[in-house]
Coordinates of C-alpha atoms and ligand atoms in Angstrom, one line a residue:
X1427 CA 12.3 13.1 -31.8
X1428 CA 11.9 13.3 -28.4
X1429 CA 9.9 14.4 -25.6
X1430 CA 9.9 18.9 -24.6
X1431 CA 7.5 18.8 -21.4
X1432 CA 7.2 16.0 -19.1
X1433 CA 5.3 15.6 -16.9
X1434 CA 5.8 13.1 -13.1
X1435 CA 3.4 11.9 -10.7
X1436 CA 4.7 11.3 -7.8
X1437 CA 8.0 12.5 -6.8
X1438 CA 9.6 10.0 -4.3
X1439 CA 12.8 7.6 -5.0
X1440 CA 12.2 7.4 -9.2
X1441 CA 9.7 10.5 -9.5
X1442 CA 12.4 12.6 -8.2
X1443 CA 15.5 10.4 -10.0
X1444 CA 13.6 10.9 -13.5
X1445 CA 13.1 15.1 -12.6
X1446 CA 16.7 15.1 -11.7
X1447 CA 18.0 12.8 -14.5
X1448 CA 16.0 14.9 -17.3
X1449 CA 17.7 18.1 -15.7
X1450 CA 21.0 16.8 -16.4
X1451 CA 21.2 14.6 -19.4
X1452 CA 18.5 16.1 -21.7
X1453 CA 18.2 19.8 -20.2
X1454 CA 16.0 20.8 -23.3
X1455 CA 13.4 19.5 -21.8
X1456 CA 10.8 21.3 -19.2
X1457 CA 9.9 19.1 -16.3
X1458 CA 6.9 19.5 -14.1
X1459 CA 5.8 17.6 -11.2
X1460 CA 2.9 17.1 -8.5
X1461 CA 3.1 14.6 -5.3
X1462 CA -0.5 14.2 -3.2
X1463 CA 1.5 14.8 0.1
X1464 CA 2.0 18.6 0.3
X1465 CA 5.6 18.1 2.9
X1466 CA 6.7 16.0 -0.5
X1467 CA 6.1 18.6 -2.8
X1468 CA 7.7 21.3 -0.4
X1469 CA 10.8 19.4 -0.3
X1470 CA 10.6 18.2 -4.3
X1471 CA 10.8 22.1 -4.9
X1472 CA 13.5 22.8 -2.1
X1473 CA 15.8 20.0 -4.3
X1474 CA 14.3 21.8 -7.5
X1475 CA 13.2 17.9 -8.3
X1476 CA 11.5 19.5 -11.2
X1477 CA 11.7 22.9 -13.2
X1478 CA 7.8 23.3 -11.3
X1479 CA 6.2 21.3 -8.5
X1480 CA 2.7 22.3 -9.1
X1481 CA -0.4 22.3 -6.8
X1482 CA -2.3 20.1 -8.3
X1483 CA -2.1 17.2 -10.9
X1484 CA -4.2 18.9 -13.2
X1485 CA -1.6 21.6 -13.6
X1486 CA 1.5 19.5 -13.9
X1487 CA 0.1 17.4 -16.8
X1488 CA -1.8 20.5 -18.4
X1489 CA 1.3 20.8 -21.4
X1490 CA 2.7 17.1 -21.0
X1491 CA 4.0 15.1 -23.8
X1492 CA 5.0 12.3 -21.8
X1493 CA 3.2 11.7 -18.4
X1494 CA 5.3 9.1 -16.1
X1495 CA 3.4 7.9 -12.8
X1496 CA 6.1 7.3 -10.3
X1497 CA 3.4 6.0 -7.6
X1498 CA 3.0 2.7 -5.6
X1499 CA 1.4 0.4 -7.6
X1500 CA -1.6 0.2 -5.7
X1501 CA -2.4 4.1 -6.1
X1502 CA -1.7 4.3 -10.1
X1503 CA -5.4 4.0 -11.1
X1504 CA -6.4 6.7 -8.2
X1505 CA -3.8 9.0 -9.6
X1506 CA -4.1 8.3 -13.1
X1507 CA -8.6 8.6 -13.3
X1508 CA -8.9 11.7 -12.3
X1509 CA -6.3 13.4 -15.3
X1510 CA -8.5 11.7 -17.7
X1511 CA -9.6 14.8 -19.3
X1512 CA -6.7 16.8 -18.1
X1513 CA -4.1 15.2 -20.1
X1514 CA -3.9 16.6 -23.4
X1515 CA -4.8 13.8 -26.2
X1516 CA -1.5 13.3 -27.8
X1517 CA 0.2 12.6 -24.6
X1518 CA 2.1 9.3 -24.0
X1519 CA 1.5 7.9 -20.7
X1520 CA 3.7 5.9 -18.9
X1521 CA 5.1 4.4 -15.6
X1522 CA 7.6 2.9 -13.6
X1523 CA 5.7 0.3 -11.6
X1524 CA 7.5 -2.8 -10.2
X1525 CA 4.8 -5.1 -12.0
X1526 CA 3.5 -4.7 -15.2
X1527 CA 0.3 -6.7 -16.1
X1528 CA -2.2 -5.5 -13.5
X1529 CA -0.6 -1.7 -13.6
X1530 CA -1.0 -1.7 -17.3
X1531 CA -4.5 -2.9 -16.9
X1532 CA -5.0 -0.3 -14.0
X1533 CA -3.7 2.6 -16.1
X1534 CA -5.3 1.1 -19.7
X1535 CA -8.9 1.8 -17.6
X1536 CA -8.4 4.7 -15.9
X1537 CA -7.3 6.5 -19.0
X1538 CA -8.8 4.4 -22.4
X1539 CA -8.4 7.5 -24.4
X1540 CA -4.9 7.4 -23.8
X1541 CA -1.9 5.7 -25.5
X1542 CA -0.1 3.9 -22.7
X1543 CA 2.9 2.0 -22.5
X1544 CA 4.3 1.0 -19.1
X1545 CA 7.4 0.5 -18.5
X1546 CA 9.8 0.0 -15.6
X1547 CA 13.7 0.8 -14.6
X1548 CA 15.1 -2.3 -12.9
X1549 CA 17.1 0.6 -10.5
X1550 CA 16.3 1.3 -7.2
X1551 CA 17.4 1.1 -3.4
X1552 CA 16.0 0.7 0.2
X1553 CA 15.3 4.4 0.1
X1554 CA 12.3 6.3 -0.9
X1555 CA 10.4 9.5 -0.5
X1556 CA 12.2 13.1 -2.1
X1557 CA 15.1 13.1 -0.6
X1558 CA 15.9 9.5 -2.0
X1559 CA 16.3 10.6 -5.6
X1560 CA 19.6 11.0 -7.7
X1561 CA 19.9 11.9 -11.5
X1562 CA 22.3 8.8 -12.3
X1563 CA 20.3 5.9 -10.8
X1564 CA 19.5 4.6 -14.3
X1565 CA 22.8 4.5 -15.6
X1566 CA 23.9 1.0 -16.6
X1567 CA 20.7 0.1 -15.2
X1568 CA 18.3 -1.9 -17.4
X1569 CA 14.3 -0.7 -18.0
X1570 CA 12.1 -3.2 -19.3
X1571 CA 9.3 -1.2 -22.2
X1572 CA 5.8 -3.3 -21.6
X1573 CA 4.2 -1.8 -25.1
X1574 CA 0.7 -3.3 -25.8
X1575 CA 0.2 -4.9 -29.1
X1576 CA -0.1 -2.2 -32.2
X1577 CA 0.6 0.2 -29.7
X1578 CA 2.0 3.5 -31.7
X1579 CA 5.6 3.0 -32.9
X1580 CA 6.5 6.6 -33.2
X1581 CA 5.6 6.5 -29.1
X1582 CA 7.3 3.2 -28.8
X1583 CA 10.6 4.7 -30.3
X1584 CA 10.3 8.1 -28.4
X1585 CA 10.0 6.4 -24.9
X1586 CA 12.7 3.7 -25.5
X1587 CA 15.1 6.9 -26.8
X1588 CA 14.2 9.1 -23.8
X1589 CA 15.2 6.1 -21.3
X1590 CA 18.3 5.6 -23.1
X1591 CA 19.2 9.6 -22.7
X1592 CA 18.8 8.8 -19.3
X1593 CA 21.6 6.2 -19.1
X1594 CA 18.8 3.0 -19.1
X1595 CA 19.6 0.0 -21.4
X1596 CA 16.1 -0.9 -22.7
X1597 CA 14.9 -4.5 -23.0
X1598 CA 10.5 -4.7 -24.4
X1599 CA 9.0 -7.9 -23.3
X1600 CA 5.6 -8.8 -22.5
X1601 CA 4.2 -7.5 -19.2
X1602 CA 3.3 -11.3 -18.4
X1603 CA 6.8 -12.5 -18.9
X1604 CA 8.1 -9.4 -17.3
X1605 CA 6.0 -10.5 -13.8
X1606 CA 7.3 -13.5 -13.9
X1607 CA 11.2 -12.8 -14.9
X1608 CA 11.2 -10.3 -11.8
X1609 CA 9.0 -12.5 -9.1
X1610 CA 12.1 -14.9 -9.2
X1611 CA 15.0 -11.8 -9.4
X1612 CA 13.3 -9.1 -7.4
X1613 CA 10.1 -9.7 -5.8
X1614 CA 11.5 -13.6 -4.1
X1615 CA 14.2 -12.2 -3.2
X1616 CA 12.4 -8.9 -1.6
X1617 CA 10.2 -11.6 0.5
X1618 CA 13.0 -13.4 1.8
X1619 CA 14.6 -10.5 3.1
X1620 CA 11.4 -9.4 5.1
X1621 CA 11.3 -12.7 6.0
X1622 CA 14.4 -13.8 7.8
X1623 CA 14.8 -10.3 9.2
X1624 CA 11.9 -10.8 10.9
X1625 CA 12.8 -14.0 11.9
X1626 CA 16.0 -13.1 13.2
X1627 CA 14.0 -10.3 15.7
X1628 CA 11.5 -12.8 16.8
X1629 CA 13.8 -16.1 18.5
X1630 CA 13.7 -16.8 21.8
X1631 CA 17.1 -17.6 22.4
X1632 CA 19.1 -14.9 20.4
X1633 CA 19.1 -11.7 21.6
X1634 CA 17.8 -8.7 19.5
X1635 CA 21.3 -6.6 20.9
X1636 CA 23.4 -10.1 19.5
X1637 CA 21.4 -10.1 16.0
X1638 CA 22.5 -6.4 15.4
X1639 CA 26.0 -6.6 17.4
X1640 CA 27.1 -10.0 15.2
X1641 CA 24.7 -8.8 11.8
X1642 CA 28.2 -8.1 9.8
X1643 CA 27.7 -10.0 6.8
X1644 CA 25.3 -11.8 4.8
X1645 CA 22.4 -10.9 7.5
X1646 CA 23.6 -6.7 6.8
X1647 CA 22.2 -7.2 3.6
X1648 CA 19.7 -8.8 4.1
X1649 CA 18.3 -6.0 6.2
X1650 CA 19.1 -3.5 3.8
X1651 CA 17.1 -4.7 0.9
X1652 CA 14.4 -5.4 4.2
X1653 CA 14.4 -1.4 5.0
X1654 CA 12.4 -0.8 1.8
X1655 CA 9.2 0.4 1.8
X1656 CA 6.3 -1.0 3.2
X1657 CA 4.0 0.5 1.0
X1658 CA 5.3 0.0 -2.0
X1659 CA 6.2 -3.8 -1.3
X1660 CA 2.7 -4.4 -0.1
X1661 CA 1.6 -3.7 -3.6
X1662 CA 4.0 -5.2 -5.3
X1663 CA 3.2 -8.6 -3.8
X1664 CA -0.7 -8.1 -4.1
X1665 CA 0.0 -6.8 -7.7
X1666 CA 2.3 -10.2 -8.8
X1667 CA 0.3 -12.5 -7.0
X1668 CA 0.3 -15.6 -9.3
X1669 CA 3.9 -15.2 -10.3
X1670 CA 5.3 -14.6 -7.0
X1671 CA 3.4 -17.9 -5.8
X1672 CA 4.6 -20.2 -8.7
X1673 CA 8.1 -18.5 -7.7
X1674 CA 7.7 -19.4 -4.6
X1675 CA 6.1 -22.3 -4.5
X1676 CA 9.6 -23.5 -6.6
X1677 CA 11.8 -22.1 -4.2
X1678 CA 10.3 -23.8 -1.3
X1679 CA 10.8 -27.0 -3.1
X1680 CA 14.3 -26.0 -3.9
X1681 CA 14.9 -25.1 0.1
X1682 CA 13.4 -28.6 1.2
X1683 CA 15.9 -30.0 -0.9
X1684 CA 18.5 -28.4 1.1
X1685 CA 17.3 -29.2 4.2
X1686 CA 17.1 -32.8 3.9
X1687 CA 20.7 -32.7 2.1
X1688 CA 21.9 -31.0 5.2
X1689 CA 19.4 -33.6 7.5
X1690 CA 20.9 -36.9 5.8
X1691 CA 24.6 -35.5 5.6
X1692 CA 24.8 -34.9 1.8
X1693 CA 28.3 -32.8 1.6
X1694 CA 28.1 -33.4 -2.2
X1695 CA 24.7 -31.8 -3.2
X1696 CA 25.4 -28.7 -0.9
X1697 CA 28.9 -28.2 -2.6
X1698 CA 27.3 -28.5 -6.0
X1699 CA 24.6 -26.2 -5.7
X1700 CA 27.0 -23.8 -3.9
X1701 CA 29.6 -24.0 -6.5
X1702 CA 26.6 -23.6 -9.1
X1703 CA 25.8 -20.1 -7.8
X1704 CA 29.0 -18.6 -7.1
X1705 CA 29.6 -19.1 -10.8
X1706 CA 26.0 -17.2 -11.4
X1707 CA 27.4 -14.8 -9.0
X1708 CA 30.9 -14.0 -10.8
X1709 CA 29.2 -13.5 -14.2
X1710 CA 27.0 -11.1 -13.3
X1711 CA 29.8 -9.4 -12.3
X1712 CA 31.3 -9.7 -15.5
X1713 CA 28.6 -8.7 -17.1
X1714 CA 28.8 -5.1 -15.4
X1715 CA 26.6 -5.7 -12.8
X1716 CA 28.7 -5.2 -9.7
X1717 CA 26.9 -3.7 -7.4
X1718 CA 30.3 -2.1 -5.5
X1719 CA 30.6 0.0 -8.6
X1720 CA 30.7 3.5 -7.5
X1721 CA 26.7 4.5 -9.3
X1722 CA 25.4 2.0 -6.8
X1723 CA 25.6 5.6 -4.8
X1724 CA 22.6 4.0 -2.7
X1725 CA 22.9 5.1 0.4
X1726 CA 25.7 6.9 0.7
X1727 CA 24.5 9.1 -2.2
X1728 CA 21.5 10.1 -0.2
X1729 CA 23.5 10.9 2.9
X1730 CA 25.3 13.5 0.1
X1731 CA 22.2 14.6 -1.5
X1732 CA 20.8 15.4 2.2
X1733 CA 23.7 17.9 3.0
X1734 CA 23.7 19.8 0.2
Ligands
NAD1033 N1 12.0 1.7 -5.0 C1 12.5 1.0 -5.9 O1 13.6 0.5 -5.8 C2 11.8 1.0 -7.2 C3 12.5 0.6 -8.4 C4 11.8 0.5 -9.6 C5 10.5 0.9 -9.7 N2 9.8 1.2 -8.6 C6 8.4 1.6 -8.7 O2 8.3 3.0 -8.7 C7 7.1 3.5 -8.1 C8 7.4 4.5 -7.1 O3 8.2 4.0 -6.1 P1 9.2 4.9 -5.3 O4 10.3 4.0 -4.8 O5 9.6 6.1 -6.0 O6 8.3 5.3 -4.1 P2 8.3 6.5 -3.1 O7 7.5 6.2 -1.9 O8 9.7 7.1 -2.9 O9 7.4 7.6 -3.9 C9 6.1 7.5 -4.3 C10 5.4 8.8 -4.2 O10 4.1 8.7 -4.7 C11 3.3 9.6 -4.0 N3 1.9 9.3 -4.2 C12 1.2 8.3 -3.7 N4 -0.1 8.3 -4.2 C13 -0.2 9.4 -5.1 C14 -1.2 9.9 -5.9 N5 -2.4 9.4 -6.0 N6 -0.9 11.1 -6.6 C15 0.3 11.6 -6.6 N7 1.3 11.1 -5.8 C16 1.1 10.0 -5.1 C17 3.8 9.5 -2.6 O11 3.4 10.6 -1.7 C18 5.3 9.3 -2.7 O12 5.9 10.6 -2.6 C19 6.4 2.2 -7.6 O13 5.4 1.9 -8.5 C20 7.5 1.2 -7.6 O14 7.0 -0.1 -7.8 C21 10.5 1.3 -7.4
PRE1034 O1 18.6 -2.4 -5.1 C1 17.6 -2.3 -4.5 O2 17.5 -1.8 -3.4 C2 16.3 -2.7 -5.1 O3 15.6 -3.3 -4.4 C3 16.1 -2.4 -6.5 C4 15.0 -3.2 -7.2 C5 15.5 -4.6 -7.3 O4 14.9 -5.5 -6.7 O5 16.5 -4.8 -8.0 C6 13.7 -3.1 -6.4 C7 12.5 -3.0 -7.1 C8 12.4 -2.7 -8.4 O6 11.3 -2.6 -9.0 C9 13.6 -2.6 -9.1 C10 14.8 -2.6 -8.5

């Protein structure tokens, strides 16, 4: 079993991943898309994103057997209200948001006549908008299934299969524990990023020209994972709220700690704690997870996907 016509909402960095993705790895199915900005859909159709790019929303879910909303999560319940009646009954609705609780909430109101289950593919990069997208970006990658309770197992099964034909390795979980799992691997570490790049732009005594002449290492990366986008990270903060506060409220603690080790001289507890995470670092390499494997593509992709 598994999904003919799809249908995606929004056709930015995942939209237009998923489009391209279904148009390689399971080309019997018929893909149609909409975007609310009309330069977006122009270029989604230029990049053939999607077998259609339709005018309206109305139109691109008309035939749907799976809906996916690929928009920020503070615009999923404007996108998804209106479709209420537009979206045929039988249809599967689903997501990709970077939370789950308060997007499953969002969607479970603005469509109650709907079977939804959210869902969302731990792949990304700094990159968004149509020209962003590339059909491997899930492979390897894990997706995370949020399915309400006696939620429609047939469904269940379908979605998990057609995220697995897209390369994905699916995990279900609750959307609460979800939240919570990616405040501390995702969401922390998104703030932080925002946070000392700013910093770094704001002292008095270092130059803006030395903090990009001298930015070769660790700070480089930092401002990569700090060029992604404003909108969407806005959202993703408001929607995690409580998780990303107990998150950070530990990690403050944590960097204290730090602080007075390095303060009072304490050689021992900084070498633990370092020697602590470069073991977490080398298995996640191990595990597969090594992010200068050639998929990464990030940026470099898009620089191809541009040309062509
Ligand atoms: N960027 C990542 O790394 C990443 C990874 C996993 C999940 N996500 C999630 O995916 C979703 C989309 O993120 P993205 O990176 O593709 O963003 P993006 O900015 O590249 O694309 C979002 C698109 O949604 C469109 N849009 C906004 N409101 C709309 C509406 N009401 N109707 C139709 N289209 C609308 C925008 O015009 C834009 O083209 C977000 O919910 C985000 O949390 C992002
Ligand atoms: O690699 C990146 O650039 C990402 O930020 C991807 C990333 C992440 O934090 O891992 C960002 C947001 C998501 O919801 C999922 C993936």
């Amino acid at each position: 079993m598994t999904f003919s016509q799809i249908a995606i909402i929004g056709l930015g960095l995942q939209g237009g991943s998923i489009g391209l993705a279904i148009q390689e790895y399971l080309p019997e199915a018929r893909v149609t898309g909409y975007d609310l900005d009309p330069a977006t859909r122009a270029r989604a159709a230029e990049r053939s994103l999607c077998h259609t790019v339709c005018a309206t929303a109305e139109e691109a879910v008309a035939e749907a057997e799976l809906v996916i909303f690929c928009v920020p999560p503070g615009a999923i319940g404007k996108a998804a209200r209106p479709l209420r009646e537009a979206i045929p009954p039988e249809c599967l609705v689903s997501d990709v948001g970077s939370s789950k609780k308060r997007i499953a909430a969002d969607l479970a109101q603005a469509l109650p006549d709907h079977i939804v289950i959210p869902a969302h593919p731990v792949a990304g990069t700094e990159n968004s908008g149509p020209d962003a997208g590339f059909a491997s970006l899930f492979q390897g990658r894990w997706c995370i299934v949020t399915p309400p309770e006696h939620t429609d197992l047939l469904k269940l099964t379908t979605l998990v299969e057609f995220w697995e034909t897209l390369g994905a390795n699916v995990e279900l979980m609750s959307p609460e524990h979800h939240d919570l799992v990616l405040a501390v691997t995702s969401h922390l570490p998104h703030l932080i990023a925002y946070t000392i790049v700013g910093t770094a732009s704001d002292l008095e005594d270092v130059t803006q020209s030395e903090v990009i002449k001298y930015s070769a290492g660790g700070f480089r990366d930092f401002t990569r994972i700090a060029a992604s986008d404003p909108t969407m990270w806005r959202d993703v903060f408001l929607s995690n709220k409580e998780a990303v506060l107990t998150m950070l409220q530990r990690f403050t603690e944590d960097l204290t700690a730090l602080q007075r080790a390095i303060r009072v001289g304490d050689g021992e507890a900084l070498f633990d704690q370092f020697t602590r995470t470069r073991a977490i670092r080398r298995s996640i390499i191990e595990e597969g997870q090594d992010d200068s494997r050639p998929d990464f593509g990030r940026s470099d992709h898009v620089k191809k996907t541009k040309k062509s």
